[in-house]
XYZ file of C-alpha atoms in Angstrom:
579
model
C 18.593 8.288 -14.148
C 16.883 10.469 -16.712
C 17.800 11.594 -20.214
C 18.204 15.265 -19.323
C 18.422 16.639 -22.860
C 19.379 20.310 -22.801
C 20.133 21.529 -19.275
C 18.948 25.070 -18.590
C 19.091 27.192 -15.434
C 16.032 28.363 -13.595
C 16.000 32.120 -13.175
C 14.729 34.120 -10.249
C 14.409 37.886 -9.978
C 17.043 39.225 -7.559
C 14.603 41.693 -6.032
C 12.135 38.891 -5.259
C 14.875 36.791 -3.666
C 15.950 39.797 -1.594
C 12.366 40.418 -0.497
C 11.941 36.811 0.639
C 15.269 36.842 2.467
C 14.363 40.098 4.195
C 11.197 38.395 5.461
C 13.296 35.667 7.085
C 13.163 32.969 4.419
C 16.322 30.867 4.165
C 18.617 32.102 1.345
C 18.561 28.837 -0.603
C 14.803 28.436 -0.191
C 14.341 32.077 -1.251
C 16.110 31.308 -4.517
C 14.157 28.093 -5.082
C 10.755 29.601 -4.324
C 11.347 32.750 -6.372
C 12.325 30.599 -9.353
C 8.918 28.890 -9.076
C 6.895 32.077 -9.121
C 6.595 32.795 -5.404
C 6.768 36.572 -5.046
C 5.369 37.243 -1.591
C 6.555 36.103 1.838
C 2.894 35.344 2.614
C 3.035 32.487 0.108
C 5.614 30.809 2.360
C 3.225 30.853 5.296
C 0.880 27.930 5.924
C -2.484 29.362 6.909
C -5.807 27.864 5.845
C -7.348 31.307 6.148
C -5.517 32.088 2.931
C -7.497 29.513 0.943
C -9.490 30.961 -1.935
C -13.087 31.562 -0.916
C -15.736 29.272 -2.422
C -18.277 31.993 -3.188
C -16.784 32.799 -6.625
C -17.329 29.226 -7.787
C -20.256 28.877 -10.198
C -23.038 26.655 -8.863
C -21.696 26.547 -5.323
C -24.697 28.266 -3.728
C -27.140 26.071 -5.638
C -25.433 22.859 -4.575
C -25.212 24.029 -0.968
C -28.922 24.816 -0.910
C -29.788 21.486 -2.548
C -27.742 19.519 -0.031
C -29.296 21.363 2.916
C -32.730 20.507 1.556
C -31.813 16.858 1.030
C -30.364 16.556 4.527
C -33.302 18.265 6.199
C -35.775 16.043 4.328
C -33.803 12.867 4.991
C -33.578 12.178 1.261
C -30.934 9.536 0.380
C -27.844 10.741 -1.470
C -25.752 8.340 -3.523
C -22.205 9.452 -4.335
C -21.099 8.348 -7.826
C -17.337 8.032 -7.673
C -14.564 7.570 -10.198
C -12.246 4.585 -10.038
C -8.895 6.330 -9.525
C -7.275 7.754 -6.403
C -8.769 11.215 -6.903
C -12.205 9.669 -7.286
C -11.728 7.365 -4.288
C -10.565 10.175 -1.991
C -13.339 12.467 -3.244
C -15.874 9.727 -2.534
C -14.559 9.077 0.978
C -14.466 12.823 1.614
C -18.062 13.239 0.443
C -19.366 10.343 2.526
C -17.433 11.317 5.649
C -18.240 15.002 5.301
C -21.944 14.678 4.489
C -22.503 12.226 7.332
C -21.193 14.861 9.732
C -24.052 17.089 8.627
C -26.560 14.296 9.178
C -27.034 13.184 5.572
C -28.328 9.760 4.582
C -25.493 9.025 2.195
C -23.715 6.078 0.641
C -21.834 5.493 -2.596
C -21.456 3.390 -5.689
C -18.651 3.362 -8.203
C -18.391 2.140 -11.801
C -16.168 -0.822 -12.515
C -13.506 0.287 -14.991
C -13.696 -3.012 -16.838
C -17.503 -3.163 -17.048
C -19.052 0.299 -17.020
C -16.344 2.587 -18.365
C -15.931 6.118 -17.087
C -18.466 8.472 -15.544
C -22.187 8.589 -14.869
C -23.471 6.474 -17.743
C -27.065 5.196 -18.050
C -25.781 1.794 -16.886
C -24.362 3.359 -13.728
C -27.650 5.174 -13.149
C -29.476 1.848 -13.316
C -26.981 0.360 -10.872
C -27.407 3.294 -8.474
C -31.203 3.066 -8.648
C -30.970 -0.403 -7.076
C -28.517 0.517 -4.359
C -28.264 -2.311 -1.793
C -28.437 0.039 1.204
C -30.241 3.127 -0.086
C -32.736 1.603 -2.474
C -33.406 4.209 -5.153
C -31.759 7.422 -3.912
C -33.378 10.785 -4.406
C -30.071 12.428 -5.258
C -26.975 11.384 -7.198
C -23.820 13.326 -6.348
C -20.952 12.822 -8.791
C -17.371 13.320 -7.641
C -14.453 13.634 -10.064
C -16.810 12.979 -12.984
C -20.118 14.054 -14.435
C -19.300 17.179 -16.444
C -19.549 15.153 -19.682
C -22.335 12.784 -18.557
C -25.126 14.243 -20.663
C -26.846 10.912 -21.300
C -26.368 9.679 -17.749
C -27.942 12.764 -16.237
C -30.906 12.435 -18.584
C -31.322 8.794 -17.552
C -31.315 9.838 -13.897
C -33.916 12.531 -14.512
C -36.179 10.058 -16.273
C -35.814 7.687 -13.326
C -36.925 10.424 -10.925
C -33.510 11.223 -9.449
C -31.805 14.588 -9.254
C -28.112 14.966 -10.067
C -25.515 17.211 -8.461
C -22.283 17.294 -10.474
C -18.917 18.016 -8.862
C -16.024 17.682 -11.269
C -12.823 19.367 -12.401
C -12.459 18.040 -15.945
C -12.967 20.164 -19.028
C -16.590 20.208 -20.243
C -17.684 19.125 -23.688
C -19.718 21.185 -26.105
C -22.901 20.568 -24.069
C -23.344 20.571 -20.300
C -25.551 17.955 -18.652
C -28.963 19.112 -17.372
C -28.017 18.562 -13.737
C -29.726 20.228 -10.773
C -26.408 21.962 -10.029
C -22.885 21.806 -11.425
C -19.720 22.767 -9.597
C -16.629 22.604 -11.795
C -14.064 25.423 -11.849
C -13.502 24.719 -15.553
C -17.109 25.139 -16.636
C -17.995 28.241 -18.670
C -18.681 31.313 -16.571
C -16.946 30.116 -13.401
C -14.929 32.942 -11.838
C -13.056 30.808 -9.303
C -9.428 31.968 -9.652
C -7.812 28.520 -9.608
C -8.679 26.117 -12.407
C -6.419 23.407 -10.999
C -8.444 21.837 -8.194
C -8.581 18.052 -8.268
C -11.956 16.333 -7.956
C -11.380 15.883 -4.231
C -10.559 19.581 -3.934
C -13.851 20.519 -5.594
C -15.710 18.283 -3.156
C -13.924 19.914 -0.227
C -15.155 23.286 -1.447
C -18.691 21.880 -1.695
C -18.486 20.899 1.977
C -17.264 24.405 2.825
C -20.275 25.802 0.960
C -22.620 23.435 2.780
C -21.295 24.606 6.138
C -21.648 28.224 5.020
C -25.270 27.538 4.020
C -26.018 26.302 7.545
C -24.361 29.359 9.035
C -26.604 31.570 6.932
C -29.589 29.651 8.287
C -28.433 30.399 11.818
C -27.632 26.754 12.599
C -24.814 27.260 15.071
C -24.139 23.522 15.432
C -23.798 22.529 11.789
C -22.286 25.899 10.961
C -19.269 25.010 13.096
C -18.654 21.441 11.903
C -14.926 20.784 11.533
C -13.681 20.108 8.009
C -9.942 20.789 8.161
C -9.348 17.328 9.607
C -10.473 15.887 6.250
C -7.548 17.491 4.421
C -5.520 14.277 4.562
C -7.910 12.881 1.928
C -7.723 16.110 -0.078
C -3.926 16.018 -0.059
C -3.718 12.422 -1.264
C -6.177 12.883 -4.134
C -4.685 16.212 -5.217
C -1.143 14.876 -5.462
C -2.284 11.607 -7.051
C -4.154 13.334 -9.864
C -1.117 15.366 -10.953
C -3.012 18.652 -11.008
C -0.924 21.804 -10.923
C 0.145 22.626 -7.388
C -0.676 26.307 -7.450
C -0.671 28.206 -4.171
C -4.202 27.145 -3.266
C -3.521 23.468 -3.923
C -0.269 23.649 -1.977
C -2.207 24.957 1.021
C -4.621 22.022 0.759
C -1.802 19.496 0.427
C 0.231 21.030 3.235
C -2.817 20.857 5.510
C -3.212 17.161 4.791
C 0.483 16.378 5.184
C 0.481 18.041 8.600
C -2.215 15.659 9.721
C -0.325 12.643 8.400
C 2.957 13.758 9.970
C 1.317 14.363 13.337
C -0.356 10.931 13.401
C -3.855 12.428 13.058
C -4.683 11.180 9.555
C -7.579 8.783 9.093
C -6.952 5.133 9.901
C -6.806 4.162 6.224
C -4.029 6.616 5.350
C -2.027 5.595 8.399
C -2.409 1.935 7.423
C -1.378 2.657 3.829
C 1.693 4.521 5.058
C 2.616 1.573 7.253
C 2.219 -1.080 4.554
C 4.122 1.147 2.092
C 7.084 1.600 4.408
C 6.522 5.371 4.600
C 7.700 7.149 7.728
C 4.497 9.061 8.370
C 6.127 11.630 10.639
C 8.283 12.809 7.723
C 5.924 12.118 4.832
C 6.001 14.434 1.852
C 4.045 14.913 -1.341
C 6.333 12.409 -3.085
C 5.275 9.730 -0.589
C 1.624 10.458 -1.334
C 2.162 10.266 -5.081
C 4.559 7.342 -5.347
C 3.764 5.169 -2.336
C 0.185 5.623 -1.090
C -1.694 6.603 -4.248
C -0.528 3.632 -6.379
C -2.033 1.220 -3.855
C -5.418 2.929 -4.127
C -5.147 3.170 -7.896
C -4.198 -0.489 -8.244
C -7.606 -1.541 -6.934
C -9.347 0.518 -9.607
C -7.027 -0.750 -12.314
C -7.195 -4.471 -11.645
C -10.115 -5.154 -9.325
C -12.658 -2.892 -7.649
C -11.865 0.569 -6.279
C -14.387 -0.177 -3.522
C -11.551 -1.770 -1.537
C -9.656 1.517 -1.666
C -12.702 3.577 -0.709
C -13.517 1.281 2.197
C -9.930 1.610 3.414
C -10.297 5.403 3.408
C -13.647 5.169 5.191
C -12.441 2.729 7.857
C -12.284 4.034 11.424
C -11.091 0.814 13.017
C -7.299 0.445 12.860
C -7.287 -3.326 12.440
C -9.886 -3.231 9.659
C -7.971 -0.445 7.913
C -4.753 -2.471 8.187
C -6.445 -5.526 6.668
C -7.724 -3.475 3.716
C -4.336 -1.793 3.260
C -2.658 -5.198 3.071
C -5.182 -6.283 0.467
C -4.443 -3.136 -1.552
C -0.728 -3.824 -1.251
C -1.224 -7.329 -2.679
C -3.192 -5.938 -5.616
C -0.460 -3.367 -6.199
C 2.177 -6.090 -6.374
C 0.200 -7.757 -9.155
C -0.197 -4.389 -10.875
C 3.569 -3.869 -10.802
C 4.145 -7.318 -12.317
C 1.695 -6.661 -15.139
C 3.045 -3.179 -15.741
C 6.646 -4.389 -16.001
C 5.695 -6.949 -18.671
C 3.548 -4.534 -20.664
C 6.097 -1.735 -20.410
C 8.880 -3.905 -21.821
C 6.639 -5.136 -24.628
C 5.714 -1.552 -25.496
C 9.381 -0.541 -25.537
C 10.186 -3.526 -27.762
C 7.510 -2.364 -30.215
C 8.739 1.231 -30.463
C 10.011 2.421 -33.800
C 13.686 3.454 -33.758
C 14.356 7.006 -32.669
C 14.811 9.490 -35.453
C 11.829 8.360 -37.541
C 10.243 11.782 -37.161
C 7.085 10.540 -35.442
C 5.668 13.124 -33.042
C 3.447 10.739 -31.072
C 3.630 7.176 -29.803
C 0.734 4.725 -30.136
C 1.103 1.261 -28.591
C -1.162 -1.799 -28.544
C -1.016 -5.518 -27.926
C -4.135 -7.686 -27.818
C -3.205 -9.350 -24.516
C -2.721 -6.107 -22.564
C -4.829 -5.219 -19.533
C -6.835 -2.039 -19.995
C -6.393 -1.024 -16.374
C -2.635 -0.623 -16.792
C -2.366 1.113 -20.178
C -2.181 4.565 -18.571
C 0.984 3.567 -16.743
C 2.477 2.189 -19.948
C 1.676 5.420 -21.789
C 3.329 7.399 -19.008
C 6.520 5.336 -19.225
C 6.670 5.693 -23.012
C 6.189 9.438 -22.699
C 9.064 9.682 -20.232
C 11.353 7.454 -22.294
C 10.952 9.301 -25.598
C 9.600 12.697 -24.499
C 6.683 12.266 -26.856
C 2.905 12.238 -26.251
C 1.908 8.594 -25.914
C -1.279 6.539 -26.050
C -1.474 2.875 -25.063
C -4.486 0.750 -26.022
C -5.905 -2.540 -24.803
C -9.067 -4.504 -25.676
C -12.107 -3.121 -23.843
C -13.536 -5.786 -21.580
C -17.286 -5.988 -21.890
C -17.192 -4.318 -25.321
C -16.084 -6.834 -27.962
C -14.364 -5.230 -30.906
C -13.496 -2.091 -28.954
C -10.200 -0.666 -27.706
C -9.715 1.566 -24.691
C -6.774 3.913 -24.700
C -5.064 6.028 -22.102
C -3.008 9.044 -23.169
C -0.224 11.003 -21.468
C 1.286 14.219 -22.740
C 4.265 16.532 -22.412
C 4.380 20.305 -21.772
C 3.333 22.198 -24.860
C 0.904 19.541 -26.102
C -2.691 19.741 -24.837
C -3.761 16.120 -25.111
C -7.527 16.591 -24.977
C -7.376 19.291 -27.664
C -5.231 17.069 -29.882
C -7.694 14.165 -29.600
C -10.594 16.550 -30.182
C -8.974 17.844 -33.395
C -8.312 14.294 -34.581
C -11.979 13.520 -33.948
C -13.147 16.573 -35.878
C -10.908 15.782 -38.826
C -11.832 12.092 -38.924
C -15.403 11.866 -37.580
C -16.438 8.431 -36.385
C -12.973 7.091 -35.573
C -13.246 7.969 -31.877
C -16.360 6.749 -30.117
C -15.760 8.457 -26.745
C -13.034 10.603 -25.238
C -12.376 13.020 -22.406
C -9.596 14.398 -20.271
C -7.377 17.439 -19.874
C -4.029 18.852 -20.978
C -1.738 16.138 -19.677
C -3.939 13.037 -19.723
C -6.970 11.704 -21.547
C -8.913 8.532 -22.229
C -10.631 7.353 -25.387
C -12.448 4.418 -26.979
C -12.086 3.195 -30.568
C -13.252 0.288 -32.664
C -10.362 -2.123 -33.102
C -10.308 -1.572 -36.878
C -9.854 2.188 -36.349
C -6.448 1.983 -34.644
C -4.300 2.548 -37.736
C -6.313 5.487 -39.147
C -6.535 6.996 -35.660
C -2.740 6.819 -35.307
C -2.397 8.862 -38.497
C -5.051 11.367 -37.395
C -3.322 11.689 -34.013
C -0.004 12.407 -35.731
C -1.575 15.060 -37.971
C -3.272 16.757 -35.013
C 0.005 16.832 -33.095
C 1.712 18.523 -36.027
C -0.979 21.204 -35.991
C -1.358 21.914 -32.269
C 1.986 21.224 -30.595
C 3.783 24.339 -29.420
C 7.164 25.090 -31.054
C 9.961 23.321 -29.225
C 7.609 21.009 -27.316
C 9.490 17.909 -28.502
C 12.905 19.173 -27.410
C 13.651 17.692 -24.007
C 14.819 20.291 -21.502
C 15.797 19.949 -17.866
C 15.724 22.987 -15.620
C 18.206 23.106 -12.757
C 18.520 25.290 -9.687
C 22.229 25.926 -9.940
C 24.956 24.746 -7.580
C 25.194 24.260 -3.850
C 28.216 25.092 -1.759
C 29.726 22.042 -0.015
C 28.786 23.353 3.418
C 25.142 23.854 2.361
C 24.528 20.125 1.864
C 23.349 19.101 5.322
C 20.335 17.842 7.271
C 19.019 21.381 7.719
C 18.699 21.751 3.949
C 17.204 18.268 3.556
C 14.620 19.008 6.255
C 13.733 22.342 4.633
C 13.271 20.658 1.256
C 11.174 17.853 2.742
C 8.939 20.355 4.544
C 7.939 22.095 1.289
C 5.166 20.843 -1.027
C 6.669 20.015 -4.423
C 4.898 18.453 -7.366
C 3.176 19.105 -10.670
C 3.769 22.725 -11.723
C 5.954 23.304 -8.639
C 8.791 20.883 -9.320
C 11.206 19.694 -6.665
C 14.651 21.295 -6.769
C 17.337 19.784 -8.942
C 20.871 21.016 -8.331
C 23.980 20.805 -10.486
C 27.624 20.746 -9.442
C 30.853 19.470 -10.908
C 32.122 16.568 -8.802
C 35.247 14.480 -8.680
C 34.175 10.845 -8.663
C 36.428 8.977 -6.261
C 34.775 5.563 -6.164
C 31.860 3.857 -7.885
C 30.465 0.355 -7.815
C 27.290 -1.409 -8.933
C 24.914 -2.471 -6.155
C 21.750 -4.520 -6.465
C 22.753 -5.474 -9.980
C 21.549 -2.200 -11.530
C 22.362 0.844 -9.366
C 25.590 2.810 -9.117
C 26.874 3.658 -5.628
C 29.271 6.632 -5.636
C 31.705 8.487 -3.451
C 32.047 12.087 -4.637
C 34.219 15.047 -3.782
C 32.921 18.614 -3.881
C 35.604 21.071 -2.844
C 37.083 19.534 0.295
C 33.893 17.626 1.142
C 33.273 13.936 0.489
C 29.691 12.852 -0.165
C 27.875 9.561 -0.686
C 25.573 9.307 -3.710
C 23.531 6.791 -5.651
C 22.359 6.690 -9.268
C 19.381 4.366 -9.588
C 18.949 2.293 -12.745
C 22.434 3.038 -14.047
C 25.283 0.566 -14.116
C 27.478 2.353 -16.670
C 30.344 4.090 -14.847
C 30.724 7.855 -14.784
C 33.934 9.612 -15.853
C 36.413 10.683 -13.182
C 34.827 14.145 -13.065
C 31.361 15.159 -14.230
C 28.581 17.706 -13.993
C 25.915 15.796 -12.074
C 22.273 16.690 -11.493
C 21.139 15.661 -8.019
C 18.763 16.011 -5.100
C 19.982 15.908 -1.485
C 18.099 13.334 0.595
C 18.220 11.599 3.955
C 19.531 8.042 3.977
C 18.901 5.834 7.008
C 20.635 2.479 7.407
C 20.839 0.363 10.551
C 19.717 3.273 12.682
C 22.283 5.722 11.291
C 21.253 8.743 9.199
C 23.365 10.480 6.586
C 22.917 12.919 3.730
C 22.999 11.166 0.373
C 22.803 12.682 -3.085
C 20.271 11.135 -5.444
C 21.847 11.426 -8.908
C 19.163 12.206 -11.483
C 21.316 12.783 -14.547
C 24.602 13.913 -16.033
C 25.037 17.081 -18.043
C 27.225 15.698 -20.800
C 27.039 18.933 -22.803
C 28.537 21.088 -20.071
C 31.935 22.572 -20.956
C 33.026 21.983 -17.392
C 33.515 25.576 -16.191
C 32.544 26.281 -12.587
C 28.888 27.102 -12.022
C 27.827 30.676 -11.455
C 25.226 31.223 -8.776
C 21.820 31.767 -10.336
């Protein structure tokens, strides 16, 4: 159950809905898609030919040429990965893809607890003594590197060339890399700025194949890449980038592989250990079931386990690694639950007027603070930063920040840094998430600077919680056909899953599992089963409920069940009008 705040209807232009319906799109789906900015029937059609072309991406030709030269010369390439799911999938994609072209390629990845983020001089030194490559000729960053000015210089001095692939916002100065591909770098005309790191790497592989075609290499110019989209889908959903039309095409391509049983062995093993029915997997399964098991390795141990799982071709080896990741994730969940409750206990009472939340306890684990910040953000609808002691850096704190719509987190931290120089030692990120490092004696003054920056930069109304709904459903519309249509679509960040609202009579309700409310509802002449997770307080006899239709399977029997997400307690109770 969520605190829905003010409930507002989504609006869709009638002419757009009519156009979609005329093209054969289901009436309900026409309304849902139009309300999310879909204006053309073509946008409802899955076709990889509709992907944006790579040739408008700055640096793409240079990196393609450099990789061709490295491959032809047999020069070793070391992929420098990040330690989250986007970084792990981008790394596996790079290694798998480049090996298809004949590259001598391997990888290394910083340890979150030892090296911090990105291509630092320490990581360069580690890469220069690679156990399988020796000192590589090339370093290829994935999901990092755009801010690694010092690291790139260290690589140059060591005689290595650096190719940067990233999607994060650049700092004031770009690194002196051999080539940089990042849709958010200055001067890049690529229409979508929302690719994840793994998406950028996929485009680099497309450019590499195009470079071989231009050379007349008919073999390498036809190397298959679409079968790598399962990795692209997982990393894209996991990193919470906006699912614009281009990203939805990438994710849909990967989901099709997972549903058809053709995903890589590691993804199939992760689905199995997570209890995901692969043949009906959706973006939610990627984000909430598979990705956390990859991320857990980077948070608590070594992301190498996750990368090796994604690189595994042997089913039994992949299953063994997936089980190991599942064990790590169980420990992550235990730690997170403790830290989350402690952070909630430390919150100031609501109504104090604070715009941001800053949390810290000296015993917290730095690998889990991002999850704590996310939970605080959701609970209070405020930008939140959670800090923990930085392992390997005595006297330092590492923080992870999560934001809300209307507050650009990286810009807020940047303004705080400009106003109070020296408080923040390092930071980076994007609109909805960021990371930073402070001295432990700077926490209190930083909290004040953070609050002041929020007051300056937050958009009006950003702190007012709003929930957008897609209107009502008729009783006869709630069936398996609708559930299947909803499950087949790619929903996520920037393209939110539908949330419906109807007024129900509540016939029966009881608490199950000690904390969830099981309901029997009546809508018109139809009776429906429903469940409200994490709510034990009973509903009134009739209420405006916000819900999502879903498939429920129990002892081999399937039924449609409504997942209750909230109650609109401000509704006057009049019947809904179709939106």
